Tab-separated table of C-alpha atoms and ligand atoms in Angstrom:
chain	number	residue	atom	x	y	z
A	1	MET	CA	-27.401	56.108	-14.396
A	2	ASN	CA	-26.727	52.816	-12.680
A	3	ALA	CA	-23.166	51.594	-12.493
A	4	PRO	CA	-22.617	48.822	-15.062
A	5	ARG	CA	-23.361	45.442	-13.468
A	6	ARG	CA	-20.393	43.132	-13.371
A	7	ALA	CA	-21.029	39.771	-15.029
A	8	PRO	CA	-21.233	37.045	-12.385
A	9	LEU	CA	-18.162	34.830	-12.144
A	10	MET	CA	-18.605	31.334	-13.491
A	11	PRO	CA	-18.771	28.580	-10.840
A	12	MET	CA	-15.747	26.342	-11.024
A	13	GLU	CA	-17.604	23.102	-11.800
A	14	GLU	CA	-19.334	24.877	-14.689
A	15	ALA	CA	-15.982	26.069	-15.998
A	16	LEU	CA	-14.595	22.539	-15.854
A	17	ALA	CA	-17.664	21.145	-17.625
A	18	LEU	CA	-17.274	23.792	-20.326
A	19	LEU	CA	-13.606	22.941	-20.854
A	20	LEU	CA	-14.314	19.228	-21.085
A	21	ALA	CA	-17.222	19.816	-23.470
A	22	ARG	CA	-14.871	21.633	-25.873
A	23	VAL	CA	-12.433	18.718	-26.071
A	24	GLN	CA	-12.251	16.474	-29.074
A	25	PRO	CA	-9.795	13.732	-28.160
A	26	LEU	CA	-6.699	13.609	-30.342
A	27	THR	CA	-6.863	10.865	-32.942
A	28	ALA	CA	-3.159	10.612	-33.815
A	29	THR	CA	-1.319	7.720	-32.185
A	30	GLU	CA	2.269	6.535	-31.989
A	31	SER	CA	4.106	3.405	-30.960
A	32	VAL	CA	6.519	3.852	-28.069
A	33	ALA	CA	8.787	1.499	-26.143
A	34	THR	CA	7.024	0.206	-23.028
A	35	PHE	CA	9.960	1.611	-21.061
A	36	ASP	CA	9.042	5.110	-22.322
A	37	ALA	CA	5.270	4.884	-21.906
A	38	ASP	CA	4.891	6.108	-18.319
A	39	ARG	CA	2.038	8.668	-18.078
A	40	ARG	CA	1.043	8.165	-21.700
A	41	VAL	CA	-2.489	7.086	-22.638
A	42	LEU	CA	-3.248	3.781	-24.377
A	43	ALA	CA	-4.670	4.172	-27.878
A	44	THR	CA	-5.870	0.540	-28.125
A	45	ASP	CA	-7.116	-2.134	-25.734
A	46	LEU	CA	-4.347	-4.417	-24.485
A	47	VAL	CA	-5.515	-7.992	-24.952
A	48	SER	CA	-3.528	-10.798	-23.390
A	49	ALA	CA	-2.199	-13.484	-25.714
A	50	LEU	CA	-1.421	-15.763	-22.773
A	51	HIS	CA	-2.305	-16.762	-19.249
A	52	VAL	CA	-0.429	-14.935	-16.500
A	53	PRO	CA	1.053	-16.827	-14.761
A	54	PRO	CA	1.391	-19.308	-17.623
A	55	ASN	CA	1.453	-22.416	-15.346
A	56	ASP	CA	0.327	-23.438	-11.882
A	57	ASN	CA	3.374	-22.573	-9.790
A	58	SER	CA	4.594	-22.611	-6.245
A	59	SER	CA	4.362	-19.478	-4.117
A	60	MET	CA	6.809	-20.894	-1.552
A	61	ASP	CA	10.148	-22.619	-1.282
A	62	GLY	CA	9.209	-26.125	-0.082
A	63	TYR	CA	7.910	-29.452	-1.340
A	64	ALA	CA	5.235	-30.340	-3.889
A	65	VAL	CA	3.083	-33.187	-2.565
A	66	ARG	CA	-0.019	-35.258	-3.175
A	67	THR	CA	-2.320	-34.489	-0.234
A	68	ALA	CA	-3.698	-38.031	-0.385
A	69	ASP	CA	-0.261	-39.230	0.820
A	70	ILE	CA	-0.362	-37.131	3.988
A	71	THR	CA	-3.286	-37.975	6.233
A	72	ALA	CA	-1.500	-37.212	9.518
A	73	PRO	CA	1.497	-35.078	10.544
A	74	GLY	CA	4.877	-36.796	10.568
A	75	VAL	CA	4.687	-38.656	7.244
A	76	VAL	CA	8.100	-39.259	5.670
A	77	LEU	CA	8.314	-38.830	1.896
A	78	PRO	CA	11.277	-39.518	-0.373
A	79	VAL	CA	12.327	-36.509	-2.503
A	80	SER	CA	12.042	-37.720	-6.094
A	81	GLN	CA	13.073	-34.587	-8.020
A	82	ARG	CA	14.189	-30.964	-7.697
A	83	ILE	CA	12.337	-28.171	-9.588
A	84	PRO	CA	13.894	-24.683	-9.565
A	85	ALA	CA	12.070	-21.685	-11.112
A	86	GLY	CA	12.308	-21.754	-14.902
A	87	HIS	CA	12.432	-25.590	-15.066
A	88	PHE	CA	9.634	-28.036	-15.713
A	89	GLY	CA	9.545	-31.224	-13.595
A	90	HIS	CA	8.022	-34.584	-14.436
A	91	ALA	CA	4.853	-36.163	-13.044
A	92	LEU	CA	4.992	-36.730	-9.287
A	93	GLN	CA	4.811	-40.423	-8.372
A	94	PRO	CA	2.461	-41.345	-5.459
A	95	GLY	CA	4.231	-41.594	-2.113
A	96	THR	CA	6.977	-39.122	-3.099
A	97	CYS	CA	7.478	-35.372	-2.988
A	98	ALA	CA	9.407	-32.867	-5.129
A	99	ARG	CA	11.740	-30.194	-3.830
A	100	ILE	CA	10.319	-26.983	-5.335
A	101	PHE	CA	11.192	-23.282	-5.312
A	102	THR	CA	9.081	-20.114	-5.533
A	103	GLY	CA	7.809	-19.565	-9.056
A	104	ALA	CA	8.611	-23.091	-10.284
A	105	PRO	CA	5.831	-24.963	-12.134
A	106	VAL	CA	3.934	-27.446	-9.952
A	107	PRO	CA	4.524	-30.973	-11.324
A	108	GLU	CA	1.617	-32.965	-12.665
A	109	GLY	CA	-0.004	-35.028	-9.910
A	110	ALA	CA	0.965	-32.676	-7.070
A	111	ASP	CA	-1.958	-30.788	-5.521
A	112	ALA	CA	-0.327	-28.778	-2.714
A	113	ILE	CA	2.924	-27.236	-1.577
A	114	VAL	CA	4.273	-27.729	1.930
A	115	MET	CA	6.520	-24.872	2.889
A	116	GLN	CA	10.061	-25.688	3.825
A	117	GLU	CA	9.528	-24.397	7.395
A	118	ASP	CA	6.946	-27.184	7.965
A	119	THR	CA	9.372	-29.987	7.094
A	120	ARG	CA	12.537	-31.545	8.473
A	121	GLU	CA	15.221	-33.327	6.522
A	122	VAL	CA	15.557	-36.987	7.353
A	123	GLY	CA	19.064	-37.850	8.478
A	124	GLY	CA	20.586	-34.545	7.387
A	125	ASN	CA	20.420	-35.211	3.681
A	126	LEU	CA	17.941	-34.177	1.042
A	127	HIS	CA	16.740	-37.629	0.044
A	128	ALA	CA	13.648	-37.614	2.272
A	129	VAL	CA	11.682	-35.223	4.485
A	130	HIS	CA	9.400	-35.416	7.468
A	131	VAL	CA	6.228	-33.469	6.750
A	132	ASP	CA	5.047	-31.944	10.022
A	133	VAL	CA	1.646	-30.725	8.817
A	134	VAL	CA	-1.381	-31.977	6.930
A	135	PRO	CA	-1.590	-29.782	3.830
A	136	ALA	CA	-4.882	-28.561	2.423
A	137	PRO	CA	-5.412	-29.285	-1.275
A	138	GLY	CA	-4.281	-26.308	-3.366
A	139	GLN	CA	-2.255	-24.616	-0.660
A	140	TRP	CA	0.605	-22.343	-1.793
A	141	ILE	CA	-0.196	-22.920	-5.446
A	142	ARG	CA	-0.659	-19.889	-7.688
A	143	ARG	CA	-3.023	-20.952	-10.447
A	144	ALA	CA	-2.328	-20.504	-14.144
A	145	GLY	CA	-4.205	-17.435	-15.353
A	146	GLU	CA	-5.046	-16.252	-11.835
A	147	ASP	CA	-3.685	-12.777	-12.675
A	148	VAL	CA	-4.728	-12.603	-16.335
A	149	THR	CA	-6.588	-15.059	-18.565
A	150	ARG	CA	-5.735	-15.415	-22.238
A	151	GLY	CA	-7.973	-13.183	-24.390
A	152	ALA	CA	-8.871	-10.790	-21.568
A	153	VAL	CA	-8.745	-7.016	-22.069
A	154	VAL	CA	-6.125	-6.255	-19.469
A	155	LEU	CA	-5.927	-2.496	-19.912
A	156	PRO	CA	-8.521	-0.577	-21.898
A	157	ARG	CA	-7.979	2.117	-24.490
A	158	GLY	CA	-7.950	5.441	-22.665
A	159	GLN	CA	-6.016	4.043	-19.704
A	160	ARG	CA	-3.291	6.371	-18.459
A	161	LEU	CA	-0.200	4.281	-17.825
A	162	ASN	CA	1.683	4.197	-14.543
A	163	PRO	CA	4.598	2.044	-13.397
A	164	ALA	CA	2.344	-0.864	-12.347
A	165	ALA	CA	0.579	-0.792	-15.720
A	166	LEU	CA	3.921	-0.845	-17.532
A	167	GLY	CA	4.909	-3.945	-15.569
A	168	MET	CA	1.566	-5.489	-16.473
A	169	ALA	CA	2.084	-4.739	-20.179
A	170	ALA	CA	5.523	-6.307	-19.959
A	171	SER	CA	4.056	-9.426	-18.311
A	172	LEU	CA	1.989	-9.853	-21.478
A	173	GLY	CA	5.136	-9.783	-23.584
A	174	LEU	CA	4.627	-6.271	-24.956
A	175	ALA	CA	7.836	-4.334	-25.620
A	176	ARG	CA	6.013	-1.511	-27.422
A	177	LEU	CA	2.650	0.137	-26.868
A	178	ASP	CA	0.319	2.202	-29.038
A	179	VAL	CA	-0.376	5.450	-27.249
A	180	VAL	CA	-2.198	8.676	-28.058
A	181	ALA	CA	0.020	11.344	-29.609
A	182	ARG	CA	1.404	13.953	-27.276
A	183	PRO	CA	-0.690	17.142	-27.136
A	184	ARG	CA	1.352	19.950	-28.702
A	185	VAL	CA	1.281	22.870	-26.293
A	186	ALA	CA	2.670	26.356	-26.852
A	187	LEU	CA	3.547	27.965	-23.534
A	188	PHE	CA	4.235	31.603	-22.964
A	189	SER	CA	4.518	33.954	-20.042
A	190	THR	CA	3.438	37.576	-20.250
A	191	GLY	CA	4.743	40.486	-18.202
A	192	ASP	CA	7.318	43.231	-18.730
A	193	GLU	CA	8.486	42.723	-15.147
A	194	LEU	CA	9.633	39.152	-15.798
A	195	VAL	CA	13.291	38.195	-15.937
A	196	MET	CA	14.643	34.731	-16.569
A	197	PRO	CA	16.747	33.223	-13.781
A	198	GLY	CA	20.292	33.114	-15.060
A	199	ASP	CA	19.922	36.263	-17.181
A	200	VAL	CA	20.333	38.723	-14.310
A	201	PRO	CA	21.817	37.862	-10.884
A	202	PRO	CA	19.644	38.749	-7.867
A	203	GLN	CA	21.834	41.694	-6.798
A	204	ASP	CA	21.460	43.332	-10.240
A	205	MET	CA	17.677	43.013	-10.558
A	206	LYS	CA	16.084	46.376	-11.415
A	207	PRO	CA	13.410	47.713	-9.053
A	208	GLY	CA	10.090	46.147	-10.010
A	209	ALA	CA	11.635	43.189	-11.786
A	210	ILE	CA	10.828	39.631	-10.664
A	211	TYR	CA	11.953	36.247	-11.827
A	212	ASN	CA	9.664	34.205	-14.040
A	213	SER	CA	8.624	31.360	-11.783
A	214	ASN	CA	5.425	30.257	-13.546
A	215	ARG	CA	7.346	29.165	-16.608
A	216	PHE	CA	9.272	26.636	-14.562
A	217	PHE	CA	6.393	24.792	-12.950
A	218	LEU	CA	4.074	25.071	-15.952
A	219	ARG	CA	6.555	23.523	-18.348
A	220	VAL	CA	7.176	20.594	-16.021
A	221	LEU	CA	3.487	20.101	-15.244
A	222	LEU	CA	2.793	19.958	-18.976
A	223	GLN	CA	5.560	17.447	-19.510
A	224	ARG	CA	4.254	15.271	-16.689
A	225	LEU	CA	0.945	15.174	-18.522
A	226	GLY	CA	2.641	13.857	-21.636
A	227	CYS	CA	2.656	17.116	-23.609
A	228	GLU	CA	5.199	18.209	-26.161
A	229	VAL	CA	5.936	21.769	-25.047
A	230	SER	CA	7.046	24.613	-27.289
A	231	ASP	CA	8.226	27.124	-24.750
A	232	LEU	CA	7.907	30.521	-26.408
A	233	GLY	CA	9.391	32.369	-23.460
A	234	ILE	CA	8.244	35.782	-22.311
A	235	VAL	CA	5.934	37.903	-24.440
A	236	PRO	CA	6.047	41.606	-23.535
A	237	ASP	CA	2.872	43.470	-22.517
A	238	ARG	CA	2.122	44.799	-26.019
A	239	ARG	CA	-0.957	44.130	-28.118
A	240	ASP	CA	0.915	43.646	-31.403
A	241	LEU	CA	3.415	41.186	-29.961
A	242	THR	CA	0.672	39.294	-28.119
A	243	LEU	CA	-1.334	38.983	-31.348
A	244	ALA	CA	1.732	37.825	-33.257
A	245	ALA	CA	2.619	35.216	-30.640
A	246	LEU	CA	-0.930	33.824	-30.539
A	247	ARG	CA	-1.202	33.779	-34.332
A	248	THR	CA	1.964	31.798	-34.957
A	249	ALA	CA	1.407	29.456	-32.028
A	250	ALA	CA	-2.128	28.553	-33.144
A	251	ASP	CA	-1.090	27.002	-36.435
A	252	HIS	CA	0.761	23.981	-35.166
A	253	HIS	CA	-0.367	23.449	-31.595
A	254	ASP	CA	-3.383	21.884	-29.923
A	255	LEU	CA	-3.305	24.329	-27.028
A	256	ILE	CA	-1.820	27.723	-26.286
A	257	LEU	CA	-1.249	28.140	-22.560
A	258	THR	CA	-0.343	31.564	-21.229
A	259	SER	CA	0.197	32.968	-17.770
A	260	GLY	CA	-0.551	36.533	-16.707
A	261	GLY	CA	-2.014	39.403	-18.671
A	262	VAL	CA	-5.557	38.072	-18.519
A	263	SER	CA	-6.958	40.389	-15.881
A	264	VAL	CA	-8.679	43.758	-16.286
A	265	GLY	CA	-5.803	46.273	-16.456
A	266	GLU	CA	-4.767	48.170	-19.608
A	267	GLU	CA	-1.589	46.117	-19.634
A	268	ASP	CA	-3.584	42.915	-19.902
A	269	HIS	CA	-3.622	42.221	-23.627
A	270	ILE	CA	-4.441	38.552	-23.736
A	271	LYS	CA	-8.223	38.784	-23.563
A	272	PRO	CA	-8.752	41.297	-26.409
A	273	ALA	CA	-6.102	39.565	-28.511
A	274	VAL	CA	-7.841	36.175	-28.246
A	275	GLN	CA	-11.189	37.822	-28.993
A	276	GLN	CA	-9.682	39.372	-32.106
A	277	LEU	CA	-8.194	36.085	-33.372
A	278	GLY	CA	-10.964	33.723	-32.352
A	279	SER	CA	-13.369	33.564	-29.464
A	280	LEU	CA	-13.284	33.727	-25.705
A	281	ASP	CA	-15.844	31.362	-24.123
A	282	LEU	CA	-14.948	31.733	-20.497
A	283	TRP	CA	-13.376	34.488	-18.476
A	284	GLN	CA	-13.141	34.682	-14.722
A	285	ILE	CA	-14.085	31.900	-12.360
A	286	ALA	CA	-15.578	32.084	-8.884
A	287	MET	CA	-12.610	30.454	-7.240
A	288	LYS	CA	-9.797	31.600	-4.978
A	289	PRO	CA	-7.022	31.561	-5.934
A	290	GLY	CA	-7.595	31.637	-9.670
A	291	LYS	CA	-10.250	34.147	-10.623
A	292	PRO	CA	-8.570	35.526	-13.786
A	293	PHE	CA	-8.771	32.328	-15.843
A	294	ALA	CA	-9.776	32.284	-19.491
A	295	TYR	CA	-10.668	29.709	-22.118
A	296	GLY	CA	-11.137	30.330	-25.810
A	297	GLN	CA	-10.068	29.235	-29.245
A	298	VAL	CA	-7.743	30.810	-31.780
A	299	ARG	CA	-8.268	30.341	-35.532
A	300	ARG	CA	-5.588	28.665	-37.579
A	301	ASP	CA	-4.208	29.999	-40.801
A	302	ALA	CA	-4.651	27.780	-43.871
A	303	GLY	CA	-1.845	29.714	-45.583
A	304	ALA	CA	0.583	28.387	-42.993
A	305	GLY	CA	-0.339	24.800	-43.826
A	306	ALA	CA	-2.288	24.387	-40.589
A	307	ASP	CA	-5.266	22.092	-40.092
A	308	VAL	CA	-8.028	24.708	-40.067
A	309	ALA	CA	-10.857	22.255	-39.427
A	310	THR	CA	-10.188	22.426	-35.711
A	311	PRO	CA	-9.200	25.656	-33.963
A	312	CYS	CA	-6.395	25.795	-31.472
A	313	HIS	CA	-7.532	25.780	-27.841
A	314	PHE	CA	-6.468	28.711	-25.702
A	315	ILE	CA	-6.186	28.731	-21.915
A	316	GLY	CA	-5.055	31.847	-20.084
A	317	LEU	CA	-3.875	31.277	-16.537
A	318	PRO	CA	-3.622	33.987	-13.906
A	319	GLY	CA	-0.214	35.603	-13.404
A	320	ASN	CA	-0.041	35.115	-9.662
A	321	PRO	CA	2.002	31.962	-9.163
A	322	VAL	CA	-0.311	30.161	-6.737
A	323	SER	CA	-3.349	30.971	-8.882
A	324	SER	CA	-1.519	29.677	-11.914
A	325	PHE	CA	-0.453	26.505	-10.113
A	326	VAL	CA	-3.846	25.699	-8.617
A	327	THR	CA	-5.889	26.421	-11.753
A	328	PHE	CA	-3.497	24.323	-13.804
A	329	LEU	CA	-3.992	21.350	-11.497
A	330	LEU	CA	-7.744	21.666	-11.125
A	331	LEU	CA	-8.733	22.729	-14.653
A	332	VAL	CA	-5.936	22.331	-17.206
A	333	ARG	CA	-4.935	18.891	-16.040
A	334	PRO	CA	-8.362	17.282	-16.647
A	335	PHE	CA	-8.563	19.149	-19.948
A	336	LEU	CA	-5.246	17.707	-21.135
A	337	LEU	CA	-6.146	14.215	-19.967
A	338	ALA	CA	-9.461	14.406	-21.822
A	339	LEU	CA	-7.602	15.633	-24.908
A	340	GLN	CA	-5.596	12.407	-24.765
A	341	GLY	CA	-8.761	10.323	-24.543
A	342	VAL	CA	-8.429	9.350	-20.879
A	343	SER	CA	-11.524	7.334	-20.070
A	344	ASP	CA	-11.367	7.180	-16.277
A	345	ALA	CA	-13.882	9.754	-15.068
A	346	ARG	CA	-12.051	9.978	-11.740
A	347	LEU	CA	-9.136	11.647	-13.528
A	348	LEU	CA	-11.385	14.164	-15.279
A	349	GLY	CA	-12.606	15.939	-12.189
A	350	LEU	CA	-11.267	16.898	-8.806
A	351	PRO	CA	-9.533	14.159	-6.826
A	352	GLN	CA	-11.749	12.179	-4.451
A	353	PRO	CA	-11.892	14.404	-1.341
A	354	VAL	CA	-10.957	12.988	2.045
A	355	GLN	CA	-12.787	14.342	5.098
A	356	LEU	CA	-10.265	15.443	7.706
A	357	PRO	CA	-10.471	17.660	10.784
A	358	ALA	CA	-9.220	21.227	10.408
A	359	HIS	CA	-6.631	22.076	13.039
A	360	PHE	CA	-7.065	25.759	12.277
A	361	ASP	CA	-9.705	28.478	12.187
A	362	LEU	CA	-10.850	30.370	9.125
A	363	PRO	CA	-13.064	33.040	10.685
A	364	ARG	CA	-13.624	35.072	7.502
A	365	ALA	CA	-15.752	33.482	4.800
A	366	ASP	CA	-14.994	34.322	1.178
A	367	LYS	CA	-17.570	34.905	-1.556
A	368	ARG	CA	-15.638	32.500	-3.769
A	369	ARG	CA	-14.988	28.783	-3.405
A	370	GLU	CA	-11.525	28.575	-1.873
A	371	PHE	CA	-8.701	26.101	-2.292
A	372	LEU	CA	-6.608	26.518	0.843
A	373	ARG	CA	-3.047	25.267	0.992
A	374	VAL	CA	-2.811	22.848	3.914
A	375	ARG	CA	-0.660	20.050	5.214
A	376	ARG	CA	-1.547	16.826	7.060
A	377	ASN	CA	-0.078	16.783	10.535
A	378	ALA	CA	1.122	13.904	12.694
A	379	VAL	CA	-2.123	13.689	14.675
A	380	GLY	CA	-4.458	13.188	11.720
A	381	GLY	CA	-5.537	16.795	11.218
A	382	LEU	CA	-4.793	19.593	8.775
A	383	ASP	CA	-2.618	22.643	9.375
A	384	LEU	CA	-3.186	25.784	7.331
A	385	PHE	CA	-0.344	27.720	5.733
A	386	PRO	CA	-0.588	31.095	7.484
A	387	ASN	CA	-0.276	33.238	4.355
A	388	GLN	CA	-2.883	32.267	1.748
A	389	SER	CA	-2.041	35.102	-0.664
A	390	SER	CA	-2.044	34.008	-4.302
A	391	GLY	CA	1.437	35.433	-4.741
A	392	VAL	CA	3.012	33.303	-1.994
A	393	LEU	CA	4.382	30.233	-3.718
A	394	THR	CA	5.816	29.009	-0.408
A	395	SER	CA	2.284	27.882	0.487
A	396	ALA	CA	2.270	25.443	-2.448
A	397	VAL	CA	5.734	24.122	-1.619
A	398	TRP	CA	4.863	23.656	2.053
A	399	GLY	CA	1.395	22.208	1.478
A	400	ASP	CA	0.601	18.616	0.576
A	401	GLY	CA	-3.022	19.311	-0.228
A	402	LEU	CA	-5.851	21.750	-0.827
A	403	VAL	CA	-8.946	22.201	1.279
A	404	ASP	CA	-11.931	22.668	-1.015
A	405	ASN	CA	-13.926	25.188	1.000
A	406	PRO	CA	-17.367	26.130	-0.366
A	407	ALA	CA	-18.207	29.804	-0.965
A	408	GLY	CA	-19.341	31.689	2.113
A	409	THR	CA	-18.082	29.093	4.597
A	410	THR	CA	-16.079	29.710	7.742
A	411	ILE	CA	-14.061	26.944	9.361
A	412	ALA	CA	-13.641	26.334	13.083
A	413	HIS	CA	-10.971	24.163	14.674
A	414	GLY	CA	-12.196	20.529	14.574
A	415	ASP	CA	-14.587	20.950	11.623
A	416	ALA	CA	-14.418	18.203	9.003
A	417	VAL	CA	-13.209	19.678	5.716
A	418	SER	CA	-12.624	18.277	2.212
A	419	TYR	CA	-8.949	17.602	1.569
A	420	LEU	CA	-7.629	17.088	-1.965
A	421	SER	CA	-4.225	15.455	-2.228
A	422	LEU	CA	-1.646	17.380	-4.237
A	423	ALA	CA	0.279	14.156	-4.855
A	424	GLU	CA	-2.674	12.855	-6.835
A	425	LEU	CA	-2.860	16.044	-8.864
A	426	LEU	CA	0.855	16.019	-9.590
A	427	ALA	CA	0.999	12.363	-10.687
B	15	LIG	P1	-0.984	39.700	-14.146
B	15	LIG	O1	-2.065	38.672	-14.191
B	15	LIG	O2	-0.206	39.758	-15.402
B	15	LIG	O3	-1.538	41.026	-13.741
B	15	LIG	O4	-0.006	39.243	-13.009
B	15	LIG	C1	-0.422	39.120	-11.661
B	15	LIG	C2	0.764	39.015	-10.743
B	15	LIG	O5	1.484	37.832	-11.051
B	15	LIG	C3	1.749	40.138	-10.881
B	15	LIG	O6	2.239	40.448	-9.589
B	15	LIG	C4	2.849	39.566	-11.731
B	15	LIG	O7	4.088	40.178	-11.525
B	15	LIG	C5	2.846	38.127	-11.299
B	15	LIG	N1	3.320	37.257	-12.384
B	15	LIG	C6	2.843	37.243	-13.641
B	15	LIG	N2	3.495	36.346	-14.392
B	15	LIG	C7	4.419	35.766	-13.575
B	15	LIG	C8	5.405	34.766	-13.762
B	15	LIG	N3	5.557	34.160	-14.945
B	15	LIG	N4	6.177	34.429	-12.718
B	15	LIG	C9	6.023	35.034	-11.519
B	15	LIG	N5	5.097	35.968	-11.277
B	15	LIG	C10	4.302	36.343	-12.286
B	16	LIG	MG1	1.020	41.115	-16.253
């Protein structure tokens, strides 16, 4: 009899497409203070009720002039008024100029600003100035509405907010913003070997015990993506307890995220438990690190008052810390952004790769697409972390990026490779 054929691993881009196809964006919204809206996703278009800036204003400290008065350098103009920012001057009379400061509205009649450095005071007082240049009409004037025009959609629904966008919302006068509700995520770690830092000091750790590191980065990564996390702690490697944890978590969460226990050993209970309580649509991806990755759905229980129309998503991450970290960034992150209705397609796939020269050799090709932990060096190339094992979290701390290396590809020193920035994935 032939040995049973192993099912082929799913290519990573197919896995990502499958995850995104399963998403129905959350419809619940909430109003939050603009101050608290960083990394949240807009639920409505932001339409400007005003021009930004509201008036033509000076972009320099200097003098507002009529260019018709200055046909040659050296013209002397009396200073007829003084306009600081936040004040509105009166119409500029021909043959005069106005002292003006950055951000102050340009007075009616003036059509250019001469910067202070291009003038000299006449007789040491501020009653008149020599203008040493011939100004071009419009120079150093910021036009009303040049940033935003009244009625324009400034930020669209589905925009993920960042500090610049918050400033923009504030410039429109918005103190609160309607954003998509936070995804509710239940997080648990599996593994009888896991101990929480703080529970047992290093010198008292039993042989075989390790600290739970995944829980720490996963919780924070979820929070950075705007999720409300229910951290259910460590679930022991037992079928009954795994089933119970999945069952209760499904009722009131949008996603259950687990780490570990999703491989092929008898102690890996996650896969059969999800199959028993729902369905498993994806298991094992052709990527390194990160092969033992699973996606499925867990039914909700009407008796518990849960919304049974939509099942709870399930994502099982590998136990090895680097695998967990990398698959979260490359697969879970786009999934969670899509769940919040993010519209920018660039955020729903891998970051835009940058082609950079490898300053290392990778003589052995792997059957799987690899994501190598690398770091940009001072001479414009990439260094490789020497130990690429999926258990070595140091590689992810040291690295500032991942090289996306296609299956079956070796790398020689000097080859151009595709670099994905970790900073972008962690934003
Ligand atoms: P598993 O997928 O459960 O077989 O775990 C694979 C490897 O990852 C094992 O060496 C585990 O000890 C390790 N591991 C699993 N979960 C965690 C965790 N939360 N923190 C650190 N290491 C883990
Ligand atoms: Mg385990």
